[in-house]
Coordinates of C-alpha atoms in Angstrom, one line a residue:
Chain A
X1 CA 103.8 111.6 161.9
X2 CA 100.2 110.5 162.3
X3 CA 98.2 111.1 159.3
X4 CA 96.0 114.1 159.1
X5 CA 92.7 112.3 159.2
X6 CA 93.6 110.5 162.4
X7 CA 94.5 113.8 164.1
X8 CA 91.2 115.4 163.0
X9 CA 89.4 112.3 164.3
X10 CA 91.1 112.8 167.7
X11 CA 90.0 116.4 167.6
X12 CA 86.5 115.4 167.0
X13 CA 86.3 112.6 169.4
X14 CA 85.8 115.1 172.2
X15 CA 82.2 114.4 173.0
X16 CA 81.7 118.1 174.0
X17 CA 82.6 119.3 170.6
X18 CA 80.6 116.7 168.8
X19 CA 77.5 117.4 170.9
X20 CA 77.6 121.0 169.7
X21 CA 77.7 120.1 166.0
X22 CA 74.5 119.4 164.1
X23 CA 74.5 115.7 163.4
X24 CA 73.4 114.8 159.9
X25 CA 73.4 111.1 159.2
X26 CA 73.5 109.8 155.6
X27 CA 73.1 106.2 154.4
X28 CA 74.7 104.8 151.2
X29 CA 74.3 101.5 149.4
X30 CA 77.2 99.4 148.3
X31 CA 78.9 101.2 145.4
X32 CA 77.0 104.4 145.7
X33 CA 78.9 107.6 145.0
X34 CA 79.3 109.9 148.0
X35 CA 81.0 112.7 146.0
X36 CA 83.0 112.9 142.8
X37 CA 86.2 114.7 142.1
X38 CA 85.3 118.2 141.0
X39 CA 82.1 118.4 143.1
X40 CA 81.8 121.4 145.4
X41 CA 83.5 120.6 148.7
X42 CA 81.6 121.9 151.6
X43 CA 81.5 119.1 154.2
X44 CA 83.6 116.8 156.3
X45 CA 82.6 113.2 156.9
X46 CA 83.1 110.7 159.7
X47 CA 82.5 107.0 158.9
X48 CA 80.1 105.5 161.4
X49 CA 79.5 102.1 159.7
X50 CA 80.7 100.4 156.5
X51 CA 83.7 101.5 154.5
X52 CA 84.6 104.3 152.1
X53 CA 87.0 104.1 149.2
X54 CA 88.8 107.3 148.1
X55 CA 90.2 107.2 144.6
X56 CA 91.3 109.3 141.6
X57 CA 91.1 108.5 137.9
X58 CA 94.2 108.9 135.7
X59 CA 94.2 110.3 132.1
X60 CA 93.7 106.8 130.7
X61 CA 90.7 106.2 132.9
X62 CA 92.4 103.8 135.4
X63 CA 91.3 104.2 139.0
X64 CA 94.0 104.7 141.6
X65 CA 92.8 103.9 145.1
X66 CA 94.3 106.4 147.6
X67 CA 92.6 105.1 150.7
X68 CA 90.0 102.9 152.2
X69 CA 88.4 104.2 155.4
X70 CA 86.8 102.2 158.2
X71 CA 84.4 103.3 160.9
X72 CA 85.7 106.1 163.1
X73 CA 87.8 107.6 160.3
X74 CA 87.4 111.1 158.8
X75 CA 87.5 112.2 155.1
X76 CA 86.9 115.3 153.1
X77 CA 89.1 117.2 155.5
X78 CA 90.5 119.4 152.8
X79 CA 87.1 121.0 152.5
X80 CA 87.6 122.2 156.0
X81 CA 90.4 124.5 155.0
X82 CA 88.9 125.9 151.8
X83 CA 85.8 125.3 149.9
X84 CA 87.5 124.3 146.6
X85 CA 86.1 121.4 144.5
X86 CA 86.8 117.8 145.7
X87 CA 90.3 116.6 144.8
X88 CA 89.3 112.9 144.8
X89 CA 86.1 110.8 144.5
X90 CA 84.5 108.8 147.3
X91 CA 82.3 105.6 147.0
X92 CA 80.6 103.4 149.6
X93 CA 82.0 99.9 150.1
X94 CA 79.1 97.8 151.5
X95 CA 76.1 99.5 153.2
X96 CA 77.6 102.6 154.8
X97 CA 76.5 105.2 157.4
X98 CA 78.3 108.6 157.4
X99 CA 78.0 111.6 159.8
X100 CA 78.2 114.8 157.8
X101 CA 79.6 117.9 159.4
X102 CA 78.9 121.2 157.8
X103 CA 81.9 123.5 157.2
X104 CA 80.2 126.6 158.4
X105 CA 79.4 125.0 161.7
X106 CA 82.9 123.7 162.2
X107 CA 84.5 127.0 161.4
X108 CA 82.3 128.9 163.9
X109 CA 83.2 126.4 166.5
X110 CA 86.9 126.9 165.7
X111 CA 86.5 130.7 165.9
X112 CA 85.0 130.4 169.4
X113 CA 87.8 128.1 170.7
X114 CA 91.5 129.4 170.5
X115 CA 92.6 126.0 171.6
X116 CA 90.9 124.2 168.7
X117 CA 92.2 126.8 166.3
X118 CA 95.8 126.2 167.5
X119 CA 95.4 122.4 167.0
X120 CA 94.2 123.1 163.5
X121 CA 97.2 125.3 162.6
X122 CA 99.5 122.6 164.1
X123 CA 97.8 120.0 161.9
X124 CA 98.2 122.1 158.8
X125 CA 101.8 122.8 159.5
X126 CA 102.6 119.1 160.0
X127 CA 100.7 118.1 156.8
X128 CA 102.7 120.7 154.8
X129 CA 106.0 119.5 156.2
X130 CA 105.1 115.9 155.6
X131 CA 104.2 116.6 152.0
X132 CA 107.4 118.6 151.4
X133 CA 109.5 115.7 152.8
X134 CA 107.6 113.3 150.7
X135 CA 108.2 115.3 147.5
X136 CA 111.9 115.5 148.3
X137 CA 112.0 111.7 148.7
X138 CA 110.1 111.3 145.4
X139 CA 112.8 113.4 143.8
X140 CA 115.4 111.2 145.4
X141 CA 113.8 108.0 144.0
X142 CA 113.5 109.6 140.6
X143 CA 117.2 110.3 140.6
X144 CA 118.0 106.7 141.7
X145 CA 115.8 105.4 138.8
X146 CA 117.5 107.8 136.3
X147 CA 120.9 106.5 137.4
X148 CA 119.7 102.9 137.1
X149 CA 120.0 102.2 140.9
X150 CA 116.8 100.3 140.9
X151 CA 117.5 98.2 144.0
X152 CA 118.1 101.2 146.2
X153 CA 114.9 102.9 144.8
X154 CA 112.9 99.8 145.5
X155 CA 114.2 99.5 149.1
X156 CA 113.3 103.1 149.8
X157 CA 109.8 102.6 148.3
X158 CA 109.3 99.4 150.3
X159 CA 110.1 101.2 153.6
X160 CA 107.7 104.0 152.5
X161 CA 104.9 101.6 152.0
X162 CA 105.2 100.3 155.6
X163 CA 105.4 103.5 157.5
X164 CA 103.6 106.2 155.6
X165 CA 99.9 107.0 155.6
X166 CA 97.8 105.1 153.2
X167 CA 97.4 107.8 150.5
X168 CA 101.2 108.1 150.3
X169 CA 101.6 104.4 150.5
X170 CA 99.4 104.1 147.4
X171 CA 101.7 106.6 145.5
X172 CA 104.8 104.6 146.6
X173 CA 103.1 101.5 145.3
X174 CA 102.4 103.1 142.0
X175 CA 106.0 104.3 141.7
X176 CA 107.2 100.8 142.6
X177 CA 105.2 99.3 139.8
X178 CA 106.7 101.9 137.5
X179 CA 110.3 101.1 138.5
X180 CA 109.7 97.4 138.0
X181 CA 108.2 98.0 134.5
X182 CA 111.1 100.3 133.5
X183 CA 113.6 97.8 134.8
X184 CA 112.1 94.9 132.9
X185 CA 111.9 96.8 129.6
X186 CA 115.5 97.9 130.0
X187 CA 116.7 94.3 130.7
X188 CA 114.7 93.0 127.7
X189 CA 116.3 95.7 125.5
X190 CA 119.8 94.9 126.8
X191 CA 119.3 91.2 126.0
X192 CA 118.2 92.0 122.5
X193 CA 121.1 94.5 121.8
X194 CA 123.6 92.0 123.2
X195 CA 122.4 89.3 120.8
X196 CA 122.0 91.5 117.8
X197 CA 125.5 92.8 117.6
X198 CA 127.3 90.8 114.9
X199 CA 131.1 90.7 115.5
X200 CA 133.3 88.7 113.1
X201 CA 136.8 88.0 114.2
X202 CA 138.5 88.6 110.8
X203 CA 141.8 87.1 111.7
X204 CA 140.1 83.9 112.8
X205 CA 137.9 84.0 109.8
X206 CA 140.9 84.1 107.3
X207 CA 142.7 81.4 109.3
X208 CA 139.6 79.1 109.2
X209 CA 139.1 79.7 105.5
X210 CA 142.8 79.1 104.7
X211 CA 142.7 75.8 106.6
X212 CA 140.0 74.6 104.2
X213 CA 141.1 76.2 101.0
X214 CA 144.9 75.5 101.2
X215 CA 144.5 71.8 100.6
X216 CA 145.0 69.8 97.5
X217 CA 141.4 68.5 97.7
X218 CA 139.9 72.0 97.8
X219 CA 142.1 73.3 95.0
X220 CA 141.0 70.4 92.8
X221 CA 137.4 70.8 93.8
X222 CA 137.4 74.5 93.0
X223 CA 138.9 73.8 89.6
X224 CA 136.3 71.3 88.8
X225 CA 133.2 72.9 90.5
X226 CA 131.8 74.6 87.4
X227 CA 132.1 71.4 85.3
X228 CA 130.6 69.2 88.1
X229 CA 127.6 71.5 88.3
X230 CA 127.1 71.3 84.6
X231 CA 127.1 67.6 84.6
X232 CA 124.5 67.3 87.4
Chain B
X1 CA 118.1 70.4 84.0
X2 CA 117.8 69.6 87.7
X3 CA 118.9 72.2 90.3
X4 CA 120.9 71.1 93.3
X5 CA 120.3 73.0 96.5
X6 CA 122.4 72.3 99.6
X7 CA 121.2 73.3 103.0
X8 CA 124.0 73.9 105.4
X9 CA 124.8 75.3 108.8
X10 CA 128.2 75.7 110.5
X11 CA 127.0 74.1 113.7
X12 CA 124.3 71.6 114.6
X13 CA 120.9 72.6 116.1
X14 CA 120.1 75.4 113.7
X15 CA 116.9 73.7 112.5
X16 CA 118.6 72.9 109.1
X17 CA 116.9 69.5 108.6
X18 CA 113.5 71.0 109.5
X19 CA 113.9 73.8 107.0
X20 CA 115.2 71.3 104.3
X21 CA 112.1 69.1 104.8
X22 CA 109.7 72.0 104.6
X23 CA 111.4 73.5 101.5
X24 CA 111.2 70.1 99.8
X25 CA 107.5 69.8 100.7
X26 CA 106.6 73.2 99.3
X27 CA 108.6 72.6 96.1
X28 CA 106.8 69.2 95.6
X29 CA 103.4 70.9 96.1
X30 CA 104.3 73.4 93.4
X31 CA 104.6 70.5 91.0
X32 CA 108.3 69.8 91.2
X33 CA 109.8 66.4 91.4
X34 CA 112.1 66.6 94.5
X35 CA 114.7 64.4 96.1
X36 CA 115.9 65.0 99.6
X37 CA 119.2 63.3 100.6
X38 CA 120.3 63.1 104.2
X39 CA 124.1 63.4 104.1
X40 CA 124.2 64.2 107.8
X41 CA 125.6 60.7 108.3
X42 CA 126.8 61.3 111.8
X43 CA 123.4 62.4 113.2
X44 CA 120.6 61.6 110.7
X45 CA 117.1 62.8 111.5
X46 CA 115.2 64.2 108.6
X47 CA 113.3 60.9 108.0
X48 CA 111.2 61.6 111.2
X49 CA 109.8 64.8 109.6
X50 CA 108.4 62.7 106.8
X51 CA 106.8 60.3 109.2
X52 CA 109.3 57.4 108.5
X53 CA 110.2 55.2 111.3
X54 CA 113.3 53.1 111.6
X55 CA 111.6 49.8 111.0
X56 CA 110.4 50.9 107.6
X57 CA 113.9 51.9 106.4
X58 CA 115.7 49.1 104.6
X59 CA 118.5 50.3 102.3
X60 CA 120.2 53.6 103.2
X61 CA 122.8 56.0 101.7
X62 CA 125.3 54.0 103.7
X63 CA 124.6 50.8 101.8
X64 CA 125.0 52.7 98.5
X65 CA 128.3 54.3 99.6
X66 CA 129.6 50.8 100.5
X67 CA 128.6 49.6 97.0
X68 CA 125.9 47.3 98.3
X69 CA 123.1 48.7 96.2
X70 CA 122.2 51.3 93.7
X71 CA 121.3 54.8 94.8
X72 CA 117.7 54.5 93.6
X73 CA 117.2 51.5 95.9
X74 CA 117.7 53.9 98.8
X75 CA 115.0 56.4 97.7
X76 CA 111.7 56.3 99.5
X77 CA 108.5 57.9 98.2
X78 CA 107.3 60.1 101.1
X79 CA 104.5 61.8 99.2
X80 CA 101.8 60.4 101.6
X81 CA 102.9 63.0 104.1
X82 CA 101.9 65.8 101.8
X83 CA 98.7 64.2 100.6
X84 CA 98.8 62.0 97.6
X85 CA 95.9 63.8 95.8
X86 CA 97.4 67.2 96.3
X87 CA 100.7 66.0 94.8
X88 CA 99.1 64.2 91.9
X89 CA 97.0 67.2 91.0
X90 CA 100.1 69.2 90.4
X91 CA 102.4 66.4 89.1
X92 CA 104.8 66.8 92.1
X93 CA 106.8 64.0 93.8
X94 CA 109.0 63.8 96.8
X95 CA 111.6 61.2 97.6
X96 CA 113.8 60.8 100.7
X97 CA 117.2 59.1 100.7
X98 CA 117.9 58.5 104.4
X99 CA 121.2 57.8 106.2
X100 CA 121.5 54.7 108.3
X101 CA 120.2 55.0 111.9
X102 CA 122.1 51.9 113.0
X103 CA 124.8 52.9 115.5
X104 CA 127.2 50.3 114.1
X105 CA 126.8 51.6 110.5
X106 CA 127.3 55.2 111.7
X107 CA 130.5 54.3 113.5
X108 CA 131.8 52.3 110.5
X109 CA 131.3 55.1 108.0
X110 CA 132.9 57.5 110.4
X111 CA 135.9 55.2 110.9
X112 CA 136.4 54.0 107.3
X113 CA 135.1 57.1 105.5
X114 CA 133.9 56.7 101.9
X115 CA 134.7 57.7 98.4
X116 CA 133.5 61.3 97.8
X117 CA 133.5 60.5 94.1
X118 CA 130.9 57.8 94.7
X119 CA 128.7 60.3 96.5
X120 CA 128.9 62.6 93.5
X121 CA 127.9 59.8 91.1
X122 CA 125.1 59.0 93.5
X123 CA 123.7 62.5 93.3
X124 CA 123.9 62.4 89.5
X125 CA 122.3 58.9 89.2
X126 CA 119.5 59.9 91.5
X127 CA 118.6 63.0 89.4
X128 CA 118.5 60.9 86.3
X129 CA 116.8 57.8 87.6
X130 CA 114.0 59.7 89.5
X131 CA 113.8 62.4 86.8
X132 CA 114.2 65.1 89.5
X133 CA 113.7 68.8 89.1
X134 CA 115.3 69.5 92.4
X135 CA 117.9 67.7 94.6
X136 CA 118.0 69.0 98.1
X137 CA 121.0 68.0 100.1
X138 CA 120.8 68.1 103.9
X139 CA 124.5 68.5 104.7
X140 CA 126.5 67.6 107.7
X141 CA 127.5 70.7 109.8
X142 CA 131.0 71.9 109.5
X143 CA 133.1 71.8 106.3
X144 CA 134.4 68.3 105.8
X145 CA 135.2 67.0 102.3
X146 CA 131.8 65.5 101.6
X147 CA 130.1 68.8 102.6
X148 CA 132.5 70.7 100.4
X149 CA 131.6 68.5 97.5
X150 CA 127.9 69.1 98.1
X151 CA 128.5 72.9 98.2
X152 CA 130.6 72.7 95.1
X153 CA 128.0 71.0 92.9
X154 CA 125.1 73.2 94.2
X155 CA 123.3 75.7 92.1
X156 CA 122.1 77.2 95.3
X157 CA 123.5 77.1 98.8
X158 CA 121.1 77.9 101.7
X159 CA 123.0 78.7 104.9
X160 CA 120.9 78.4 108.1
X161 CA 122.2 80.3 111.1
X162 CA 120.9 81.3 114.5
X163 CA 121.3 84.9 115.7
X164 CA 124.3 84.2 117.9
X165 CA 128.0 85.0 117.8
X166 CA 129.3 81.4 117.1
X167 CA 126.9 81.0 114.1
X168 CA 127.8 84.5 112.9
X169 CA 131.5 83.6 112.9
X170 CA 131.0 80.2 111.3
X171 CA 128.7 81.6 108.6
X172 CA 131.4 84.0 107.6
X173 CA 133.8 81.1 106.9
X174 CA 131.1 79.2 104.9
X175 CA 130.2 82.2 102.8
X176 CA 133.9 82.7 101.9
X177 CA 134.4 79.1 101.0
X178 CA 131.2 79.0 98.9
X179 CA 132.4 82.1 97.0
X180 CA 135.7 80.4 96.3
X181 CA 133.7 77.5 94.8
X182 CA 131.7 80.0 92.6
X183 CA 128.4 78.8 93.9
X184 CA 125.9 80.7 91.7
X185 CA 123.4 81.5 94.4
X186 CA 124.0 81.9 98.2
X187 CA 121.0 82.5 100.5
X188 CA 121.0 83.1 104.2
X189 CA 118.2 82.0 106.5
X190 CA 118.2 83.3 110.0
X191 CA 116.3 80.8 112.2
X192 CA 115.1 80.8 115.8
X193 CA 114.9 84.6 116.1
X194 CA 113.2 85.7 119.3
X195 CA 109.9 87.4 118.6
X196 CA 111.1 90.4 120.6
X197 CA 113.8 91.1 118.0
X198 CA 113.4 93.8 115.4
X199 CA 113.4 91.3 112.6
X200 CA 113.9 93.9 109.8
X201 CA 116.9 95.4 111.6
X202 CA 118.3 91.8 112.1
X203 CA 117.8 91.1 108.4
X204 CA 119.6 94.3 107.3
X205 CA 122.5 93.7 109.7
X206 CA 123.0 90.2 108.5
X207 CA 122.8 91.2 104.8
X208 CA 125.3 94.0 105.2
X209 CA 127.7 91.8 107.2
X210 CA 127.9 89.0 104.6
X211 CA 126.9 91.0 101.5
X212 CA 124.5 88.2 100.9
X213 CA 120.7 88.2 100.6
X214 CA 118.7 87.0 103.6
X215 CA 115.9 84.9 102.1
X216 CA 114.0 84.7 105.4
X217 CA 114.2 85.5 109.1
X218 CA 112.3 82.7 110.8
X219 CA 110.9 83.2 114.3
X220 CA 111.6 80.9 117.2
X221 CA 108.2 79.3 117.8
X222 CA 106.9 76.9 120.4
X223 CA 104.2 75.9 118.0
X224 CA 106.7 74.9 115.3
X225 CA 109.0 73.3 117.9
X226 CA 106.2 71.1 119.0
X227 CA 105.8 69.8 115.4
X228 CA 109.4 69.8 114.4
X229 CA 110.4 66.4 115.5
X230 CA 107.4 64.7 113.8
X231 CA 105.6 66.8 111.2
X232 CA 105.9 69.5 108.6
X233 CA 105.0 73.1 109.5
X234 CA 104.2 74.1 106.0
X235 CA 101.5 71.4 105.9
X236 CA 100.2 71.7 109.5
X237 CA 100.6 75.4 110.1
X238 CA 100.6 77.0 106.6
X239 CA 99.8 80.5 107.8
X240 CA 102.4 80.5 110.6
X241 CA 105.2 83.1 110.1
X242 CA 107.7 80.2 110.0
X243 CA 105.8 78.6 107.0
X244 CA 105.5 82.0 105.3
X245 CA 109.3 82.4 105.7
X246 CA 110.0 79.0 104.1
X247 CA 107.7 80.0 101.2
X248 CA 109.9 83.1 100.8
X249 CA 113.0 80.9 100.6
X250 CA 111.3 78.8 97.9
X251 CA 110.5 82.0 95.9
X252 CA 114.1 83.2 96.2
X253 CA 115.3 79.8 94.9
X254 CA 112.8 79.8 92.0
X255 CA 113.6 83.5 91.1
X256 CA 117.2 82.6 90.5
X257 CA 116.2 79.7 88.3
X258 CA 114.2 82.0 86.0
X259 CA 117.1 84.4 85.5

């Protein structure tokens, strides 16, 4: 399916609709924060110039980039559906111009247009199905990894990176990195365990020892050893 | 009374000569008078660690075994390598008795063999003439008659092994043979252990397999490998885990002497 942001953009590309929305333009410097995860989410943005990077931060403080948006693309779309806090952070990449659309205005527009409302329900349904599919596939990859079928998991993840939307591709990439790391650690461990096992062939050992000790030379040496040491 | 320490490994390539040379250096720097004899006649090599090149080697162990000179004529003072002042300060000394590097002489001794009794007398004369506290014998891999003699006359046998199956098997044979010869002290040294190993687990496993103390587990190290052919790790890299391991072997040898 096409990703949600693209469908919203199509929806909003209708000049008639855009004309009726109040246009608030905002400018951001390179690296300037647009919003942070946890901020109140009230508005939807369309990129007019520059780029926007969407990212989350994991528990260890590492940034995971979910998406990088170019002019014409839309973000903050989840705020359209509810007014919950932001689920990710957004930062400008290079000097950036955004068009901000107020949630209240957009909702009143949807209320007055049954056609627009139907498109929106469609979008929501598609997004939900897509996420459900994706979670099922994640479960499948996790099973493959658990069974040690790393090649199959990597192939599936590779294909995902090529066809999926960018946010999901980023997740696929993170999972690929994880599979690779798990696999390397396991191979390292297997090498160590293989080398650390000490196996003595006792039959061979006794035979080798007997070949040496059952000689006249050795018997003589063993008899004299203590005395030889003393005389050193 | 001098102590005889043989350093042996069942197969070649364990780093036996390198460990022998480093042990000798540490003992000398602790004020001991040390002789190192290279009985690895088929593939001699320990001289390089003491900075001796072929051209400066005149008489060798081969000449002695053929009755062409006395054993003390084949002993070279290699104290320069350790620093003359450091040795003099503690009253230590270090001598090397090399094997011949000449291909013809190596083939001849392999073909004709030599009298094991002569070798034994040589050890004894060397200790007396050089007034040695320690004689370290760098043995030939395997268990031929000369090596068995070296083991039999030793107060301490240091067996060097790598953590691999062939060495594990060969070490089992050497330990059994040494016990039959009543060698008073047997020490195992695991060399070339990968840094990713659990070294304590490896030590425990080797000790319980052979019922024999492991004096050190020495790591495989590029740094040491880079030196090996030409210099002594205990002098150049004294704080390296390899050098610390060699020090532990020296301490184990000395501890047995004091008992």
